[in-house]
Coordinates of N, CA and C in Angstrom, one line a residue:
Chain A
N1 N 91.8 115.2 93.3 CA 93.2 115.5 93.7 C 93.8 114.3 94.5
A2 N 95.0 114.0 94.2 CA 95.7 112.9 95.0 C 96.3 113.5 96.3
G3 N 96.4 114.8 96.4 CA 97.0 115.4 97.6 C 98.5 115.3 97.6
V4 N 99.1 114.9 98.7 CA 100.5 114.7 98.8 C 100.8 113.2 98.7
T5 N 101.7 112.9 97.8 CA 102.0 111.5 97.6 C 103.5 111.3 97.8
Q6 N 103.9 110.1 98.4 CA 105.3 109.8 98.7 C 105.6 108.4 98.2
T7 N 106.8 108.3 97.7 CA 107.3 107.0 97.3 C 108.8 106.9 97.6
P8 N 109.3 105.7 98.0 CA 108.5 104.4 98.2 C 107.8 104.5 99.6
K9 N 107.0 103.5 99.8 CA 106.3 103.3 101.1 C 107.2 102.8 102.2
F10 N 108.1 101.8 101.8 CA 109.1 101.2 102.6 C 110.4 101.1 101.9
Q11 N 111.5 101.2 102.6 CA 112.8 101.1 102.0 C 113.8 100.6 103.1
V12 N 114.7 99.6 102.7 CA 115.7 99.2 103.5 C 117.0 99.5 102.8
L13 N 118.0 100.2 103.5 CA 119.2 100.6 102.9 C 120.4 100.0 103.8
K14 N 121.5 99.8 103.2 CA 122.7 99.5 103.9 C 123.4 100.8 104.2
T15 N 124.2 100.8 105.3 CA 125.0 102.0 105.7 C 125.9 102.4 104.5
G16 N 125.8 103.7 104.2 CA 126.7 104.2 103.1 C 126.0 104.3 101.8
Q17 N 124.8 103.6 101.6 CA 124.1 103.7 100.4 C 123.4 105.1 100.3
S18 N 123.1 105.5 99.1 CA 122.3 106.7 98.9 C 121.0 106.4 98.3
M19 N 120.0 107.3 98.5 CA 118.7 107.2 97.9 C 118.0 108.5 97.9
T20 N 116.9 108.5 97.2 CA 116.0 109.7 97.1 C 114.6 109.3 97.5
L21 N 114.1 110.0 98.5 CA 112.6 109.9 98.8 C 111.9 110.9 98.0
Q22 N 110.8 110.4 97.3 CA 110.1 111.3 96.4 C 108.8 111.8 97.1
C23 N 108.5 113.1 96.8 CA 107.3 113.7 97.3 C 106.7 114.6 96.2
A24 N 105.4 114.5 96.0 CA 104.8 115.3 95.0 C 103.4 115.7 95.6
Q25 N 103.0 116.9 95.1 CA 101.6 117.4 95.5 C 101.0 118.0 94.3
D26 N 99.7 117.9 94.2 CA 98.9 118.4 93.1 C 97.9 119.5 93.5
M27 N 98.3 120.2 94.6 CA 97.4 121.2 95.1 C 97.9 122.6 94.8
N28 N 99.0 122.7 94.0 CA 99.6 124.0 93.7 C 100.1 124.7 94.9
H29 N 100.5 124.0 95.9 CA 101.0 124.6 97.2 C 102.4 125.1 97.0
E30 N 102.7 126.3 97.5 CA 104.0 126.9 97.4 C 104.9 126.3 98.4
Y31 N 104.4 126.0 99.6 CA 105.3 125.6 100.7 C 105.3 124.1 100.8
M32 N 106.5 123.5 100.9 CA 106.6 122.1 101.1 C 107.7 121.8 102.1
S33 N 107.6 120.7 102.8 CA 108.5 120.4 103.9 C 108.7 118.9 104.1
W34 N 109.8 118.6 104.7 CA 110.1 117.2 105.1 C 110.3 117.1 106.6
Y35 N 109.6 116.1 107.2 CA 109.8 115.8 108.6 C 110.2 114.4 108.8
R36 N 110.9 114.1 109.9 CA 111.1 112.7 110.3 C 110.4 112.5 111.7
Q37 N 109.9 111.3 111.8 CA 109.1 110.9 113.0 C 109.8 109.8 113.7
D38 N 110.2 110.0 115.0 CA 110.9 109.0 115.8 C 110.1 108.9 117.1
P39 N 110.1 107.7 117.6 CA 109.3 107.4 118.9 C 109.8 108.4 120.0
G40 N 108.8 109.0 120.7 CA 109.1 109.9 121.8 C 109.6 111.2 121.4
M41 N 109.7 111.5 120.1 CA 110.3 112.8 119.7 C 109.4 113.6 118.8
G42 N 108.2 113.1 118.5 CA 107.3 113.8 117.6 C 107.9 113.8 116.2
L43 N 107.5 114.9 115.5 CA 108.0 115.1 114.2 C 109.0 116.3 114.2
R44 N 110.1 116.1 113.5 CA 111.1 117.2 113.5 C 111.4 117.6 112.0
L45 N 111.4 118.9 111.8 CA 111.6 119.4 110.5 C 113.0 119.3 110.0
I46 N 113.1 118.7 108.8 CA 114.4 118.5 108.2 C 114.8 119.6 107.2
H47 N 114.0 119.8 106.2 CA 114.2 120.9 105.3 C 112.8 121.4 104.8
Y48 N 112.8 122.6 104.3 CA 111.5 123.2 103.8 C 111.8 124.1 102.6
S49 N 110.7 124.3 101.9 CA 110.9 125.2 100.7 C 109.6 126.1 100.6
V50 N 109.8 127.4 100.3 CA 108.7 128.3 100.2 C 108.3 128.5 98.8
G51 N 109.0 127.9 97.9 CA 108.7 128.0 96.4 C 109.8 127.4 95.6
A52 N 109.5 127.2 94.3 CA 110.5 126.6 93.4 C 111.8 127.4 93.5
G53 N 112.9 126.7 93.6 CA 114.2 127.3 93.6 C 114.7 127.8 95.0
I54 N 113.8 127.7 96.0 CA 114.1 128.2 97.4 C 114.0 127.1 98.4
T55 N 115.1 126.8 99.1 CA 115.0 125.8 100.1 C 115.8 126.4 101.4
D56 N 115.5 125.8 102.5 CA 116.1 126.2 103.7 C 116.1 125.0 104.7
Q57 N 117.0 125.1 105.7 CA 117.2 124.1 106.7 C 116.2 124.2 107.8
G58 N 115.8 123.0 108.3 CA 115.0 123.0 109.5 C 115.8 122.6 110.7
E59 N 115.2 121.9 111.6 CA 115.8 121.6 112.9 C 116.9 120.5 112.8
V60 N 116.7 119.5 111.9 CA 117.7 118.4 111.8 C 118.1 118.1 110.4
P61 N 118.8 119.1 109.7 CA 119.2 118.9 108.3 C 120.4 118.1 108.0
N62 N 121.2 117.8 108.9 CA 122.5 117.1 108.6 C 122.2 115.7 108.0
G63 N 122.9 115.4 106.9 CA 122.8 114.1 106.2 C 121.8 114.1 105.2
Y64 N 121.1 115.2 105.0 CA 120.0 115.3 104.0 C 120.2 116.5 103.0
N65 N 119.8 116.3 101.8 CA 119.8 117.4 100.8 C 118.4 117.4 100.2
V66 N 118.1 118.6 99.8 CA 116.8 118.8 99.0 C 117.0 119.8 97.9
S67 N 116.1 119.8 96.9 CA 116.1 120.8 95.9 C 114.6 120.9 95.5
R68 N 114.3 122.0 94.9 CA 112.9 122.3 94.5 C 112.9 122.9 93.1
S69 N 112.9 122.1 92.1 CA 112.9 122.6 90.7 C 111.5 122.9 90.1
T70 N 110.5 122.3 90.7 CA 109.1 122.6 90.3 C 108.3 122.8 91.5
T71 N 107.1 123.4 91.3 CA 106.2 123.6 92.4 C 105.7 122.2 93.0
E72 N 105.6 121.2 92.1 CA 104.9 120.0 92.5 C 105.8 119.0 93.3
D73 N 107.1 119.1 93.0 CA 108.0 118.0 93.6 C 109.0 118.6 94.6
F74 N 109.3 117.7 95.6 CA 110.3 118.1 96.6 C 111.0 116.9 97.1
P75 N 112.0 116.4 96.4 CA 112.7 115.2 96.8 C 113.6 115.4 97.9
L76 N 113.8 114.4 98.7 CA 114.8 114.4 99.8 C 115.8 113.3 99.5
R77 N 117.1 113.8 99.5 CA 118.2 112.9 99.2 C 119.0 112.6 100.5
L78 N 119.3 111.3 100.6 CA 120.2 110.8 101.6 C 121.5 110.4 100.9
L79 N 122.6 111.1 101.1 CA 123.8 110.9 100.3 C 124.6 109.7 100.8
S80 N 124.6 109.4 102.1 CA 125.3 108.3 102.6 C 124.6 107.9 103.9
A81 N 123.7 106.9 103.7 CA 122.8 106.6 104.8 C 123.5 106.0 106.0
A82 N 123.0 106.4 107.2 CA 123.5 106.0 108.5 C 122.3 105.4 109.3
P83 N 122.7 104.4 110.2 CA 121.6 103.8 111.0 C 120.8 104.9 111.8
S84 N 121.3 106.0 112.1 CA 120.6 107.1 112.8 C 119.5 107.7 112.0
Q85 N 119.5 107.4 110.7 CA 118.5 107.9 109.8 C 117.3 107.0 109.6
T86 N 117.4 105.9 110.3 CA 116.2 105.0 110.4 C 115.1 105.7 111.0
S87 N 114.0 105.9 110.3 CA 112.9 106.7 110.8 C 111.7 106.6 109.8
V88 N 110.6 107.2 110.1 CA 109.5 107.4 109.2 C 109.5 108.9 108.7
Y89 N 109.5 109.0 107.4 CA 109.7 110.4 106.8 C 108.3 110.8 106.2
F90 N 108.0 112.0 106.6 CA 106.7 112.6 106.1 C 107.0 113.9 105.3
C91 N 106.4 114.0 104.2 CA 106.4 115.2 103.4 C 105.1 116.0 103.6
A92 N 105.1 117.3 103.6 CA 103.9 118.1 103.8 C 103.9 119.3 102.9
S93 N 102.7 119.8 102.7 CA 102.6 121.0 101.8 C 101.5 121.9 102.3
K94 N 101.6 123.2 102.0 CA 100.5 124.1 102.3 C 100.6 125.3 101.3
L95 N 99.5 126.0 101.3 CA 99.5 127.3 100.6 C 100.4 128.3 101.3
A96 N 101.0 129.2 100.6 CA 101.9 130.2 101.2 C 101.2 131.0 102.2
G97 N 99.9 131.4 101.9 CA 99.2 132.2 102.8 C 98.3 131.4 103.8
G98 N 98.4 130.1 103.8 CA 97.6 129.3 104.6 C 98.3 128.8 105.8
R99 N 97.6 128.2 106.7 CA 98.3 127.7 107.9 C 98.2 126.1 108.0
E100 N 97.3 125.5 107.4 CA 97.2 124.0 107.5 C 98.2 123.3 106.6
Q101 N 99.0 122.5 107.2 CA 99.9 121.6 106.4 C 99.2 120.3 106.2
Y102 N 99.3 119.8 104.9 CA 98.8 118.5 104.5 C 99.9 117.5 104.4
F103 N 99.8 116.4 105.1 CA 100.9 115.5 105.1 C 100.6 114.3 104.2
G104 N 101.7 113.8 103.7 CA 101.6 112.5 102.9 C 101.6 111.3 103.8
P105 N 101.5 110.1 103.2 CA 101.3 108.9 104.0 C 102.6 108.4 104.6
G106 N 103.8 108.9 104.2 CA 105.0 108.6 104.9 C 105.8 107.5 104.1
T107 N 107.1 107.5 104.4 CA 108.1 106.5 103.9 C 108.8 105.9 105.2
R108 N 108.7 104.6 105.4 CA 109.4 104.0 106.5 C 110.7 103.5 106.0
L109 N 111.8 104.1 106.5 CA 113.2 103.8 106.1 C 113.9 103.1 107.2
T110 N 114.6 102.0 106.8 CA 115.4 101.3 107.8 C 116.8 101.2 107.2
V111 N 117.8 101.7 108.0 CA 119.2 101.6 107.6 C 120.0 100.6 108.4
T112 N 120.5 99.6 107.8 CA 121.2 98.5 108.6 C 122.7 98.6 108.5
Chain B
Q1 N 116.8 121.1 122.3 CA 115.8 121.0 123.4 C 114.4 121.1 122.7
Q2 N 113.4 120.5 123.4 CA 112.1 120.4 122.9 C 111.4 121.7 123.2
Q3 N 111.0 122.4 122.2 CA 110.3 123.7 122.4 C 108.9 123.6 122.8
V4 N 108.3 122.4 122.5 CA 106.9 122.2 122.9 C 106.9 120.8 123.6
K5 N 106.5 120.9 124.9 CA 106.5 119.7 125.8 C 105.0 119.2 125.9
Q6 N 104.8 117.9 125.7 CA 103.5 117.3 125.6 C 103.4 116.2 126.7
S7 N 102.2 116.2 127.3 CA 102.0 115.1 128.3 C 100.5 114.8 128.3
P8 N 100.1 113.5 128.7 CA 101.0 112.4 129.0 C 101.5 111.7 127.7
Q9 N 102.4 110.8 127.8 CA 102.9 110.0 126.7 C 101.8 109.1 126.2
S10 N 101.0 108.5 127.1 CA 99.9 107.7 126.7 C 98.8 107.8 127.6
L11 N 97.6 107.4 127.2 CA 96.4 107.7 127.9 C 95.3 106.6 127.5
I12 N 94.7 106.0 128.5 CA 93.6 105.1 128.3 C 92.4 105.6 129.0
V13 N 91.3 105.7 128.3 CA 90.0 106.1 128.9 C 88.9 105.2 128.4
Q14 N 87.9 105.2 129.2 CA 86.7 104.4 128.8 C 85.9 105.2 127.8
K15 N 85.1 104.6 126.9 CA 84.2 105.2 126.0 C 83.3 106.2 126.8
G16 N 83.2 107.4 126.2 CA 82.4 108.4 126.9 C 83.2 109.3 127.8
G17 N 84.4 108.9 128.1 CA 85.3 109.7 129.0 C 85.8 111.0 128.3
I18 N 86.5 111.8 129.0 CA 87.0 113.1 128.4 C 88.6 113.1 128.6
P19 N 89.3 112.5 127.6 CA 90.7 112.6 127.7 C 91.2 114.0 127.5
I20 N 92.3 114.4 128.3 CA 92.8 115.7 128.2 C 94.3 115.6 128.0
I21 N 94.8 116.2 127.0 CA 96.2 116.2 126.6 C 96.8 117.6 126.7
N22 N 97.9 117.8 127.4 CA 98.4 119.1 127.7 C 99.7 119.4 127.0
C23 N 99.9 120.6 126.6 CA 101.2 121.1 126.0 C 101.6 122.4 126.6
A24 N 102.9 122.6 126.6 CA 103.5 123.8 127.1 C 104.6 124.2 126.1
Y25 N 104.7 125.5 125.9 CA 105.7 126.0 124.9 C 106.5 127.1 125.6
E26 N 107.6 127.4 124.9 CA 108.6 128.4 125.5 C 108.6 129.7 124.7
N27 N 108.6 129.6 123.4 CA 108.8 130.7 122.6 C 107.5 131.6 122.5
T28 N 107.5 132.7 123.0 CA 106.3 133.6 123.0 C 106.0 134.2 121.6
A29 N 106.9 133.9 120.7 CA 106.6 134.4 119.3 C 105.8 133.5 118.5
F30 N 105.5 132.3 119.0 CA 104.7 131.3 118.3 C 103.3 132.0 118.1
D31 N 102.8 131.8 116.9 CA 101.5 132.5 116.6 C 100.4 131.6 116.1
Y32 N 100.6 130.3 116.2 CA 99.7 129.3 115.6 C 99.9 128.0 116.3
F33 N 98.8 127.4 116.9 CA 98.9 126.2 117.7 C 97.9 125.1 117.2
P34 N 98.4 124.2 116.3 CA 97.5 123.2 115.8 C 97.6 121.9 116.6
W35 N 96.6 121.1 116.5 CA 96.7 119.7 117.0 C 96.5 118.8 115.8
Y36 N 97.3 117.8 115.7 CA 97.2 116.8 114.6 C 96.9 115.4 115.2
Q37 N 96.1 114.7 114.4 CA 95.7 113.3 114.8 C 96.3 112.4 113.8
Q38 N 96.9 111.3 114.3 CA 97.6 110.3 113.4 C 97.1 108.9 113.7
F39 N 96.6 108.2 112.7 CA 96.2 106.8 112.8 C 97.4 106.0 112.4
P40 N 97.5 104.7 112.9 CA 98.6 103.9 112.5 C 98.8 103.7 111.0
G41 N 100.0 103.9 110.5 CA 100.3 103.8 109.1 C 99.9 105.0 108.2
K42 N 99.5 106.0 108.8 CA 99.0 107.2 108.1 C 99.8 108.4 108.5
G43 N 99.7 109.5 107.6 CA 100.3 110.7 108.0 C 99.4 111.5 109.0
P44 N 100.0 112.5 109.7 CA 99.2 113.3 110.6 C 98.2 114.1 109.8
A45 N 97.1 114.4 110.4 CA 96.0 115.2 109.8 C 95.6 116.3 110.8
L46 N 95.4 117.5 110.3 CA 95.0 118.6 111.2 C 93.6 118.3 111.8
L47 N 93.6 118.5 113.1 CA 92.3 118.2 113.9 C 91.6 119.5 114.2
I48 N 92.4 120.4 114.8 CA 91.8 121.7 115.3 C 93.0 122.6 115.6
A49 N 92.9 123.9 115.4 CA 94.0 124.8 115.7 C 93.5 126.1 116.3
I50 N 94.4 126.8 117.0 CA 94.0 128.0 117.7 C 95.1 129.1 117.5
R51 N 94.7 130.3 117.6 CA 95.7 131.4 117.6 C 95.7 132.0 119.0
P52 N 96.8 132.7 119.4 CA 97.0 133.1 120.8 C 96.1 134.2 121.2
D53 N 95.3 134.8 120.4 CA 94.3 135.8 120.8 C 93.0 135.3 121.2
V54 N 92.9 133.9 121.2 CA 91.6 133.2 121.6 C 91.9 132.3 122.7
S55 N 91.0 132.2 123.7 CA 91.3 131.3 124.9 C 90.6 129.9 124.7
E56 N 89.7 129.8 123.8 CA 89.1 128.5 123.6 C 88.5 128.4 122.2
K57 N 88.6 127.2 121.7 CA 88.0 126.9 120.4 C 87.4 125.5 120.4
K58 N 86.2 125.4 119.9 CA 85.5 124.1 119.8 C 85.2 123.7 118.4
E59 N 85.4 122.5 118.1 CA 85.0 121.9 116.8 C 84.4 120.6 117.0
G60 N 83.1 120.4 117.0 CA 82.5 119.2 117.3 C 82.8 118.7 118.8
R61 N 83.4 117.5 118.9 CA 83.7 117.0 120.2 C 85.1 117.5 120.7
F62 N 85.8 118.2 119.9 CA 87.2 118.6 120.2 C 87.3 120.0 120.6
T63 N 88.0 120.3 121.8 CA 88.1 121.6 122.3 C 89.6 121.9 122.6
I64 N 90.1 123.1 122.2 CA 91.4 123.5 122.6 C 91.1 124.6 123.7
S65 N 91.8 124.5 124.8 CA 91.9 125.6 125.8 C 93.3 126.2 125.7
F66 N 93.4 127.5 125.7 CA 94.7 128.2 125.6 C 94.9 129.2 126.7
N67 N 96.0 129.1 127.4 CA 96.4 130.0 128.4 C 97.7 130.7 128.1
K68 N 97.5 131.9 127.5 CA 98.7 132.6 127.0 C 99.7 133.0 128.1
S69 N 99.2 133.4 129.3 CA 100.1 133.8 130.4 C 100.9 132.6 130.9
A70 N 100.3 131.5 130.9 CA 101.0 130.3 131.4 C 101.8 129.6 130.3
K71 N 101.6 130.0 129.0 CA 102.2 129.4 127.9 C 101.8 127.9 127.8
Q72 N 100.5 127.6 128.0 CA 100.1 126.2 127.9 C 98.8 126.2 127.1
F73 N 98.6 125.0 126.5 CA 97.3 124.8 125.8 C 97.0 123.3 125.9
S74 N 95.8 123.0 125.8 CA 95.3 121.6 126.0 C 94.2 121.2 125.0
L75 N 94.1 119.9 124.8 CA 93.1 119.3 123.9 C 92.1 118.5 124.8
H76 N 90.9 118.7 124.7 CA 89.8 117.9 125.4 C 89.0 117.2 124.3
I77 N 88.7 116.0 124.5 CA 87.9 115.2 123.6 C 86.6 114.8 124.4
M78 N 85.5 115.4 124.1 CA 84.3 115.1 124.8 C 83.7 113.8 124.2
D79 N 83.0 113.1 125.1 CA 82.3 111.8 124.7 C 83.2 111.0 123.8
S80 N 84.4 110.6 124.3 CA 85.3 109.9 123.5 C 84.8 108.6 123.0
Q81 N 85.2 108.2 121.8 CA 84.8 107.0 121.1 C 86.0 106.1 120.8
P82 N 85.8 104.8 120.6 CA 86.9 104.0 120.2 C 87.6 104.4 118.9
G83 N 86.8 105.0 118.0 CA 87.4 105.6 116.8 C 88.3 106.8 117.0
D84 N 88.3 107.3 118.2 CA 89.3 108.4 118.5 C 90.6 107.9 118.9
S85 N 90.8 106.6 119.0 CA 92.1 106.0 119.4 C 93.1 106.3 118.3
A86 N 94.1 107.0 118.7 CA 95.1 107.5 117.7 C 96.2 108.1 118.5
T87 N 97.2 108.6 117.8 CA 98.3 109.4 118.4 C 98.0 110.9 118.1
Y88 N 98.1 111.7 119.1 CA 97.8 113.1 119.0 C 99.0 113.9 119.3
F89 N 99.3 114.9 118.4 CA 100.4 115.8 118.5 C 100.0 117.2 118.6
C90 N 100.5 117.9 119.6 CA 100.4 119.4 119.6 C 101.5 119.9 118.8
A91 N 101.4 121.2 118.4 CA 102.5 121.8 117.6 C 102.3 123.3 117.8
A92 N 103.4 124.0 117.4 CA 103.4 125.5 117.4 C 104.2 125.9 116.2
S93 N 103.9 127.1 115.7 CA 104.7 127.6 114.6 C 104.8 129.1 114.6
L94 N 105.8 129.6 113.9 CA 105.9 131.0 113.6 C 105.5 131.2 112.1
I95 N 105.4 132.4 111.7 CA 105.2 132.8 110.3 C 104.1 132.0 109.6
R96 N 102.9 132.1 110.1 CA 101.7 131.7 109.4 C 101.8 130.1 109.1
G97 N 102.2 129.4 110.1 CA 102.1 127.9 109.9 C 103.3 127.3 109.3
N98 N 104.3 128.0 108.9 CA 105.5 127.4 108.5 C 106.3 126.8 109.6
K99 N 107.2 125.9 109.4 CA 108.2 125.4 110.4 C 107.5 125.0 111.7
L100 N 106.6 124.0 111.6 CA 105.9 123.5 112.7 C 106.9 122.9 113.7
V101 N 106.7 123.1 115.0 CA 107.5 122.4 116.1 C 106.5 121.6 116.8
F102 N 106.8 120.3 116.8 CA 105.8 119.3 117.4 C 106.2 118.9 118.8
G103 N 105.1 118.6 119.6 CA 105.3 117.9 120.8 C 105.6 116.4 120.5
A104 N 106.0 115.6 121.6 CA 106.4 114.3 121.4 C 105.3 113.3 121.1
G105 N 104.0 113.7 121.3 CA 102.9 112.9 120.9 C 102.3 112.2 122.1
T106 N 101.0 111.9 122.1 CA 100.3 111.2 123.1 C 99.5 110.1 122.4
I107 N 99.7 108.8 122.8 CA 99.0 107.7 122.3 C 97.7 107.5 123.1
L108 N 96.6 107.7 122.5 CA 95.3 107.6 123.2 C 94.6 106.3 122.8
R109 N 94.1 105.6 123.8 CA 93.3 104.4 123.5 C 92.0 104.6 124.3
V110 N 90.9 104.5 123.5 CA 89.5 104.6 124.1 C 89.0 103.2 124.1
K111 N 88.7 102.7 125.3 CA 88.2 101.4 125.5 C 86.7 101.3 125.4
S112 N 86.1 100.3 124.6 CA 84.7 100.3 124.4 C 84.0 99.5 125.6

């Protein structure tokens, strides 16, 4: 199993550009989520999904969109990037009945 | 506001020492308290977790102490090693591990 994979590993965007961060898992996990990590603030939940076709907002959803068309994939879209979105983004997944979340390796995003 | 407060921000100990990282939470409905370990350039990985009906849990050199009445929990690392140098996050969640709320993180350095 590859576990949770994320692409790209690094990305630089200009203010106003859009892009999609990709996340995939091969563990047949129902629950998937996106977090951003900023110094001194830990990880904060952006959006999550409890299954295909079902998404909901987390703590910091503004400026981000998600969709979940398959169990395996959970892309995160930035419609109009802002410098405040400069961060490291982590995708995670877990079984619906489980407690442990498995994190991907992260995407470091810089918005100039 | 931060629902889980973690201290200290950073910690340096000698090899063999016992670093202690503390966390406090506000929401008494939290039902799962994990600790995650993160190495530079990697995603967080679950280290150890506890539920509120247990006051202590040990896994190898790692111990969680949990004080439900004080709404506090802590991580102790026995006989710390240089390989334990990492960032440690406490977290809390509702609903079986969904929607993790993280502390700000503690950067631990174990000197050899």
